[in-house]
């Protein structure tokens, strides 16, 4: 398979939830390579990790999201696509994390309470870490109290909040307010599909990043 075919096939695997060759789902792809094998093959063929991420994995998850909106697929299929994406990410992680060893500062990140989406947050963690930051990842469904406890332990850290649901945007607002009331000088950056610059201004966060690269630029600008 050439590079384009590998990308196309990998996109199909993540979109349809074909995790690896041994996986029985989806039955139509039984015995075929899955996201695991194809990511390895793409890397071996010289496809850049960032191309694998953007052209295959993120493209596939966008398609999954559209099909979910159109009620063509349901939560279990989204979950299995997320699993296929995570399996692929295991192979990409070392490339994104091979940044400088000297740390530029600390970055605390979590997906806000009520929200279980972690793929985007994990990507931001990985890329920020690769750009030379120490990352303290609090996981998903993180309440204000957990952020505050962690800020007490790392008062010099910058804090990142991720939200993927419109229904968890108010939780993000509340977490920002609680952190700012106790630590007015801590810098807060928000991200995730439903949030934007206007929402950042509305809730009094310091930065908004649509993607991991701009999160890195923002963090770097604070220590420049
Ligand atoms: Co959910 N889900 N989901 N889901 N899910 C969305 C978000 C949705 C848009 C799908 C849709 O309807 N089209 C929709 C939200 C609609 C809305 O609120 N307007 C939705 C819904 C409704 C739900 C449930 C409510 C479904 C249900 O149960 N009925 C439920 C909620 C559960 C909960 O959280 N309480 C739910 C559940 C799930 C799964 C568990 C099945 C699974 C998540 C698995 C996991 O994360 N481990 C899932 C998935 C996979 C999705 C979609 C398909 C893909 C999300 C994803 O991983 N994208 C998603 C549709 C979509 O996004 N197209 C959808 C890839 C990822 C790389 O992108 O996360 O946007 P993203 O991250 C980007 C940027 O946003 C940014 O950088 C990343 C890389 O570019 N970014 C930051 C993110 N955080 C950042 C932080 C920063 C900076 C940048 O600084 C701090």
CSV table of C-alpha atoms and ligand atoms in Angstrom, one decimal:
chain,number,residue,atom,x,y,z
A,1,UNK,CA,0.0,0.0,0.0
A,2,UNK,CA,1.3,3.5,-0.8
A,3,UNK,CA,1.1,6.4,1.7
A,4,UNK,CA,-2.3,7.6,0.5
A,5,UNK,CA,-3.8,4.2,0.6
A,6,UNK,CA,-2.5,3.7,4.1
A,7,UNK,CA,-4.1,7.0,5.2
A,8,UNK,CA,-7.4,6.2,3.5
A,9,UNK,CA,-7.5,2.7,5.0
A,10,UNK,CA,-6.5,4.0,8.5
A,11,UNK,CA,-9.3,6.6,8.3
A,12,UNK,CA,-11.8,3.9,7.4
A,13,UNK,CA,-10.6,1.8,10.3
A,14,UNK,CA,-11.0,4.5,12.9
A,15,UNK,CA,-14.3,5.6,11.4
A,16,UNK,CA,-15.7,2.1,11.5
A,17,UNK,CA,-14.1,1.1,14.8
A,18,UNK,CA,-11.7,-1.6,13.4
A,19,UNK,CA,-9.2,-1.6,16.3
A,20,UNK,CA,-6.7,-4.3,15.2
A,21,UNK,CA,-6.5,-7.3,13.0
A,22,UNK,CA,-7.8,-9.7,15.7
A,23,UNK,CA,-10.9,-7.5,16.4
A,24,UNK,CA,-14.1,-9.2,15.2
A,25,UNK,CA,-15.8,-5.8,14.8
A,26,UNK,CA,-16.9,-4.7,12.2
A,27,UNK,CA,-17.7,-8.2,10.7
A,28,UNK,CA,-17.1,-6.9,7.2
A,29,UNK,CA,-13.5,-6.1,8.0
A,30,UNK,CA,-12.7,-9.5,9.8
A,31,UNK,CA,-9.1,-10.6,9.4
A,32,UNK,CA,-8.0,-7.2,7.9
A,33,UNK,CA,-5.4,-4.9,9.5
A,34,UNK,CA,-6.9,-2.4,11.9
A,35,UNK,CA,-5.9,1.0,13.3
A,36,UNK,CA,-3.1,-0.6,15.3
A,37,UNK,CA,-1.3,-2.3,12.4
A,38,UNK,CA,-2.0,0.4,9.8
A,39,UNK,CA,-0.6,3.2,12.1
A,40,UNK,CA,2.6,1.2,12.5
A,41,UNK,CA,2.8,0.5,8.7
A,42,UNK,CA,2.2,4.2,7.9
A,43,UNK,CA,5.0,5.3,10.2
A,44,UNK,CA,7.3,2.6,8.7
A,45,UNK,CA,6.3,3.9,5.2
A,46,UNK,CA,7.5,7.4,6.3
A,47,UNK,CA,4.1,9.1,6.7
A,48,UNK,CA,4.7,12.0,9.2
A,49,UNK,CA,3.0,11.5,12.6
A,50,UNK,CA,1.2,14.9,12.2
A,51,UNK,CA,-0.2,13.7,8.8
A,52,UNK,CA,-1.4,10.5,10.4
A,53,UNK,CA,-3.1,12.5,13.2
A,54,UNK,CA,-4.7,15.2,11.0
A,55,UNK,CA,-5.4,13.4,7.7
A,56,UNK,CA,-6.5,10.1,9.2
A,57,UNK,CA,-7.4,10.1,12.9
A,58,UNK,CA,-9.0,13.5,13.3
A,59,UNK,CA,-10.7,13.3,9.9
A,60,UNK,CA,-12.2,9.9,11.0
A,61,UNK,CA,-13.5,11.3,14.3
A,62,UNK,CA,-15.1,14.3,12.5
A,63,UNK,CA,-16.9,11.9,10.2
A,64,UNK,CA,-18.0,9.9,13.3
A,65,UNK,CA,-19.3,13.1,14.9
A,66,UNK,CA,-21.3,13.9,11.8
A,67,UNK,CA,-22.8,10.4,11.5
A,68,UNK,CA,-23.7,10.6,15.2
A,69,UNK,CA,-25.5,14.0,14.6
A,70,UNK,CA,-27.4,12.4,11.7
A,71,UNK,CA,-28.4,9.5,13.9
A,72,UNK,CA,-26.6,7.1,11.5
A,73,UNK,CA,-24.5,5.7,14.4
A,74,UNK,CA,-25.0,5.6,18.2
A,75,UNK,CA,-22.8,5.9,21.4
A,76,UNK,CA,-21.3,2.3,21.2
A,77,UNK,CA,-20.0,3.0,17.7
A,78,UNK,CA,-18.5,6.3,18.9
A,79,UNK,CA,-16.8,4.5,21.7
A,80,UNK,CA,-15.3,1.9,19.5
A,81,UNK,CA,-14.0,4.6,17.1
A,82,UNK,CA,-12.5,6.3,20.1
A,83,UNK,CA,-10.8,3.0,21.1
A,84,UNK,CA,-9.4,2.7,17.6
A,85,UNK,CA,-8.1,6.2,17.7
A,86,UNK,CA,-6.5,5.6,21.1
A,87,UNK,CA,-4.7,2.5,19.9
A,88,UNK,CA,-3.3,4.5,17.0
A,89,UNK,CA,-2.3,7.3,19.3
A,90,UNK,CA,-0.1,4.9,21.3
A,91,UNK,CA,2.2,4.7,18.3
A,92,UNK,CA,2.3,8.4,17.7
A,93,UNK,CA,2.8,9.4,21.4
A,94,UNK,CA,6.6,9.0,21.4
A,95,UNK,CA,7.0,11.3,18.4
A,96,UNK,CA,4.9,14.1,20.0
A,97,UNK,CA,6.7,13.7,23.3
A,98,UNK,CA,10.2,13.8,22.0
A,99,UNK,CA,10.6,17.5,22.9
A,100,UNK,CA,13.3,19.2,24.9
A,101,UNK,CA,14.1,17.7,28.2
A,102,UNK,CA,14.5,21.0,30.0
A,103,UNK,CA,11.0,22.0,31.2
A,104,UNK,CA,9.6,25.5,30.4
A,105,UNK,CA,7.0,25.3,33.2
A,106,UNK,CA,4.1,23.3,34.5
A,107,UNK,CA,0.7,22.9,32.8
A,108,UNK,CA,-2.3,21.4,34.7
A,109,UNK,CA,-5.0,20.1,32.4
A,110,UNK,CA,-8.3,18.4,32.8
A,111,UNK,CA,-11.7,17.9,31.1
A,112,UNK,CA,-14.3,19.7,33.1
A,113,UNK,CA,-16.8,18.1,35.4
A,114,UNK,CA,-19.7,16.2,33.7
A,115,UNK,CA,-17.6,15.7,30.5
A,116,UNK,CA,-15.9,12.4,29.7
A,117,UNK,CA,-14.4,13.3,26.4
A,118,UNK,CA,-10.6,12.9,26.6
A,119,UNK,CA,-9.1,12.4,23.2
A,120,UNK,CA,-8.6,16.1,22.4
A,121,UNK,CA,-7.4,16.8,26.0
A,122,UNK,CA,-4.9,13.9,25.7
A,123,UNK,CA,-3.6,15.2,22.4
A,124,UNK,CA,-3.1,18.7,24.0
A,125,UNK,CA,-1.3,17.0,26.9
A,126,UNK,CA,0.9,15.1,24.6
A,127,UNK,CA,1.8,18.0,22.4
A,128,UNK,CA,2.4,20.4,25.2
A,129,UNK,CA,4.6,17.9,26.9
A,130,UNK,CA,6.5,17.4,23.7
A,131,UNK,CA,7.0,21.2,23.5
A,132,UNK,CA,8.9,21.1,26.8
A,133,UNK,CA,6.3,21.5,29.5
A,134,UNK,CA,5.7,19.4,32.5
A,135,UNK,CA,2.1,18.2,32.2
A,136,UNK,CA,-0.1,17.3,35.2
A,137,UNK,CA,-3.1,15.6,33.6
A,138,UNK,CA,-6.1,15.4,36.0
A,139,UNK,CA,-8.2,13.3,33.6
A,140,UNK,CA,-11.9,13.7,32.9
A,141,UNK,CA,-14.9,14.9,34.9
A,142,UNK,CA,-12.6,17.2,36.9
A,143,UNK,CA,-14.3,19.4,39.5
A,144,UNK,CA,-13.2,22.8,40.6
A,145,UNK,CA,-12.0,21.4,44.0
A,146,UNK,CA,-9.6,19.0,42.2
A,147,UNK,CA,-8.2,21.9,40.1
A,148,UNK,CA,-7.8,24.0,43.2
A,149,UNK,CA,-6.0,21.3,45.2
A,150,UNK,CA,-3.6,20.8,42.4
A,151,UNK,CA,-3.0,24.5,42.0
A,152,UNK,CA,-2.1,24.7,45.7
A,153,UNK,CA,0.5,22.1,45.1
A,154,UNK,CA,1.8,23.8,41.9
A,155,UNK,CA,1.1,27.5,42.3
A,156,UNK,CA,3.3,28.5,39.4
A,157,UNK,CA,1.4,26.3,37.0
A,158,UNK,CA,-0.8,27.4,34.0
A,159,UNK,CA,-4.1,25.7,33.9
A,160,UNK,CA,-6.0,24.3,30.9
A,161,UNK,CA,-9.6,23.3,30.8
A,162,UNK,CA,-11.2,21.2,28.0
A,163,UNK,CA,-14.9,20.8,27.3
A,164,UNK,CA,-16.6,19.0,24.4
A,165,UNK,CA,-20.2,19.4,25.3
A,166,UNK,CA,-22.4,22.5,25.2
A,167,UNK,CA,-23.9,21.2,28.4
A,168,UNK,CA,-20.6,21.3,30.3
A,169,UNK,CA,-19.7,24.8,29.2
A,170,UNK,CA,-21.5,26.2,32.3
A,171,UNK,CA,-19.3,23.9,34.4
A,172,UNK,CA,-16.2,25.3,32.7
A,173,UNK,CA,-17.5,28.8,33.6
A,174,UNK,CA,-18.0,27.8,37.2
A,175,UNK,CA,-14.6,26.2,37.5
A,176,UNK,CA,-12.9,29.3,36.0
A,177,UNK,CA,-14.8,31.5,38.5
A,178,UNK,CA,-13.8,29.4,41.5
A,179,UNK,CA,-10.2,29.2,40.5
A,180,UNK,CA,-10.0,32.9,39.7
A,181,UNK,CA,-11.6,33.8,43.1
A,182,UNK,CA,-8.9,31.9,45.0
A,183,UNK,CA,-6.0,32.4,42.5
A,184,UNK,CA,-6.6,35.6,40.5
A,185,UNK,CA,-3.0,35.5,39.1
A,186,UNK,CA,-3.2,31.9,37.8
A,187,UNK,CA,-3.4,31.9,34.0
A,188,UNK,CA,-6.3,29.8,32.6
A,189,UNK,CA,-6.6,28.6,29.0
A,190,UNK,CA,-9.7,26.9,27.6
A,191,UNK,CA,-10.3,24.7,24.6
A,192,UNK,CA,-12.6,22.2,23.0
A,193,UNK,CA,-15.0,22.1,20.1
A,194,UNK,CA,-17.9,24.2,21.5
A,195,UNK,CA,-15.8,27.0,23.1
A,196,UNK,CA,-14.4,30.0,21.4
A,197,UNK,CA,-12.8,33.4,22.0
A,198,UNK,CA,-16.1,35.1,22.9
A,199,UNK,CA,-16.8,32.4,25.5
A,200,UNK,CA,-13.3,32.9,26.9
A,201,UNK,CA,-14.0,36.6,27.3
A,202,UNK,CA,-17.4,36.0,28.8
A,203,UNK,CA,-16.1,33.6,31.5
A,204,UNK,CA,-12.9,35.6,32.3
A,205,UNK,CA,-10.4,33.0,31.2
A,206,UNK,CA,-7.0,34.3,29.9
A,207,UNK,CA,-6.6,32.3,26.7
A,208,UNK,CA,-8.5,30.2,24.2
A,209,UNK,CA,-6.9,27.7,21.9
A,210,UNK,CA,-8.7,25.9,19.1
A,211,UNK,CA,-5.9,23.3,18.8
A,212,UNK,CA,-2.8,21.9,20.6
A,213,UNK,CA,-0.4,23.9,18.6
A,214,UNK,CA,-2.0,27.2,19.5
A,215,UNK,CA,-2.1,26.1,23.2
A,216,UNK,CA,1.7,25.6,22.9
A,217,UNK,CA,2.1,29.1,21.4
A,218,UNK,CA,0.1,30.6,24.2
A,219,UNK,CA,2.0,28.8,26.9
A,220,UNK,CA,5.3,29.7,25.3
A,221,UNK,CA,4.3,33.3,25.1
A,222,UNK,CA,3.8,33.4,28.8
A,223,UNK,CA,7.4,32.4,29.5
A,224,UNK,CA,9.1,34.2,26.6
B,1,LIG,CO1,-19.5,12.5,22.4
B,1,LIG,N1,-20.3,14.1,21.7
B,1,LIG,N2,-20.9,12.3,23.6
B,1,LIG,N3,-18.6,10.9,22.8
B,1,LIG,N4,-18.4,12.7,20.9
B,1,LIG,C1,-19.5,14.9,20.6
B,1,LIG,C2,-18.6,15.9,21.3
B,1,LIG,C3,-20.6,15.5,19.8
B,1,LIG,C4,-20.2,16.9,19.1
B,1,LIG,C5,-21.2,14.5,18.7
B,1,LIG,C6,-22.3,15.0,17.9
B,1,LIG,O1,-23.4,15.1,18.3
B,1,LIG,N5,-22.0,15.4,16.6
B,1,LIG,C7,-21.8,15.7,20.8
B,1,LIG,C8,-21.8,17.0,21.6
B,1,LIG,C9,-22.9,17.9,21.1
B,1,LIG,C10,-22.9,19.2,21.9
B,1,LIG,O2,-22.7,19.3,23.0
B,1,LIG,N6,-23.2,20.2,21.1
B,1,LIG,C11,-21.5,14.5,21.8
B,1,LIG,C12,-22.4,14.0,22.6
B,1,LIG,C13,-23.9,14.5,22.5
B,1,LIG,C14,-22.1,12.9,23.6
B,1,LIG,C15,-23.0,12.3,24.6
B,1,LIG,C16,-24.0,13.2,25.4
B,1,LIG,C17,-23.8,11.2,23.8
B,1,LIG,C18,-24.9,10.5,24.6
B,1,LIG,O3,-24.6,9.8,25.6
B,1,LIG,N7,-26.1,10.6,24.2
B,1,LIG,C19,-22.0,11.6,25.5
B,1,LIG,C20,-21.6,12.5,26.7
B,1,LIG,C21,-20.7,11.8,27.7
B,1,LIG,C22,-20.1,12.7,28.7
B,1,LIG,O4,-19.0,13.3,28.4
B,1,LIG,N8,-20.7,13.0,29.8
B,1,LIG,C23,-20.9,11.4,24.6
B,1,LIG,C24,-20.0,10.3,24.7
B,1,LIG,C25,-19.0,10.1,23.8
B,1,LIG,C26,-18.1,8.8,23.9
B,1,LIG,C27,-17.8,8.4,25.4
B,1,LIG,C28,-18.8,7.7,23.2
B,1,LIG,C29,-16.8,9.2,23.1
B,1,LIG,C30,-15.7,9.9,23.9
B,1,LIG,C31,-14.6,8.9,24.1
B,1,LIG,C32,-13.4,9.6,24.7
B,1,LIG,O5,-13.1,10.8,24.6
B,1,LIG,N9,-12.6,8.8,25.4
B,1,LIG,C33,-17.4,10.4,22.2
B,1,LIG,C34,-16.8,10.8,21.0
B,1,LIG,C35,-15.7,10.0,20.5
B,1,LIG,C36,-17.3,12.0,20.4
B,1,LIG,C37,-16.8,12.6,19.0
B,1,LIG,C38,-17.4,11.7,17.9
B,1,LIG,C39,-15.4,12.8,18.8
B,1,LIG,C40,-14.7,13.6,19.9
B,1,LIG,C41,-13.2,13.5,19.6
B,1,LIG,O6,-12.5,12.8,20.3
B,1,LIG,N10,-12.7,14.3,18.6
B,1,LIG,C42,-17.5,14.1,19.0
B,1,LIG,C43,-17.8,14.6,17.7
B,1,LIG,C44,-16.7,15.5,17.1
B,1,LIG,O7,-15.9,16.0,17.8
B,1,LIG,N11,-16.6,15.6,15.8
B,1,LIG,C45,-18.5,13.9,20.1
B,1,LIG,C46,-11.3,14.3,18.2
B,1,LIG,C47,-10.5,15.2,19.1
B,1,LIG,C48,-9.1,15.2,18.6
B,1,LIG,O8,-11.0,16.5,18.9
B,1,LIG,O9,-11.9,16.6,21.3
B,1,LIG,O10,-12.4,18.5,19.6
B,1,LIG,P1,-11.5,17.5,20.1
B,1,LIG,O11,-10.1,18.2,20.5
B,1,LIG,C49,-9.5,19.1,19.7
B,1,LIG,C50,-9.9,20.6,19.9
B,1,LIG,O12,-11.2,20.7,20.4
B,1,LIG,C51,-8.8,21.0,20.8
B,1,LIG,O13,-7.6,20.3,20.5
B,1,LIG,C52,-8.0,19.0,20.0
B,1,LIG,C53,-7.2,18.6,18.9
B,1,LIG,O14,-7.3,19.4,17.8
B,1,LIG,N12,-8.9,21.0,22.2
B,1,LIG,C54,-8.2,21.8,23.0
B,1,LIG,C55,-9.6,20.2,23.0
B,1,LIG,N13,-9.4,20.4,24.3
B,1,LIG,C56,-8.5,21.5,24.4
B,1,LIG,C57,-8.0,22.2,25.4
B,1,LIG,C58,-7.1,23.2,25.1
B,1,LIG,C59,-6.8,23.6,23.8
B,1,LIG,C60,-7.3,22.9,22.8
B,1,LIG,O15,-6.5,23.9,26.1
B,1,LIG,C61,-6.7,23.6,27.4
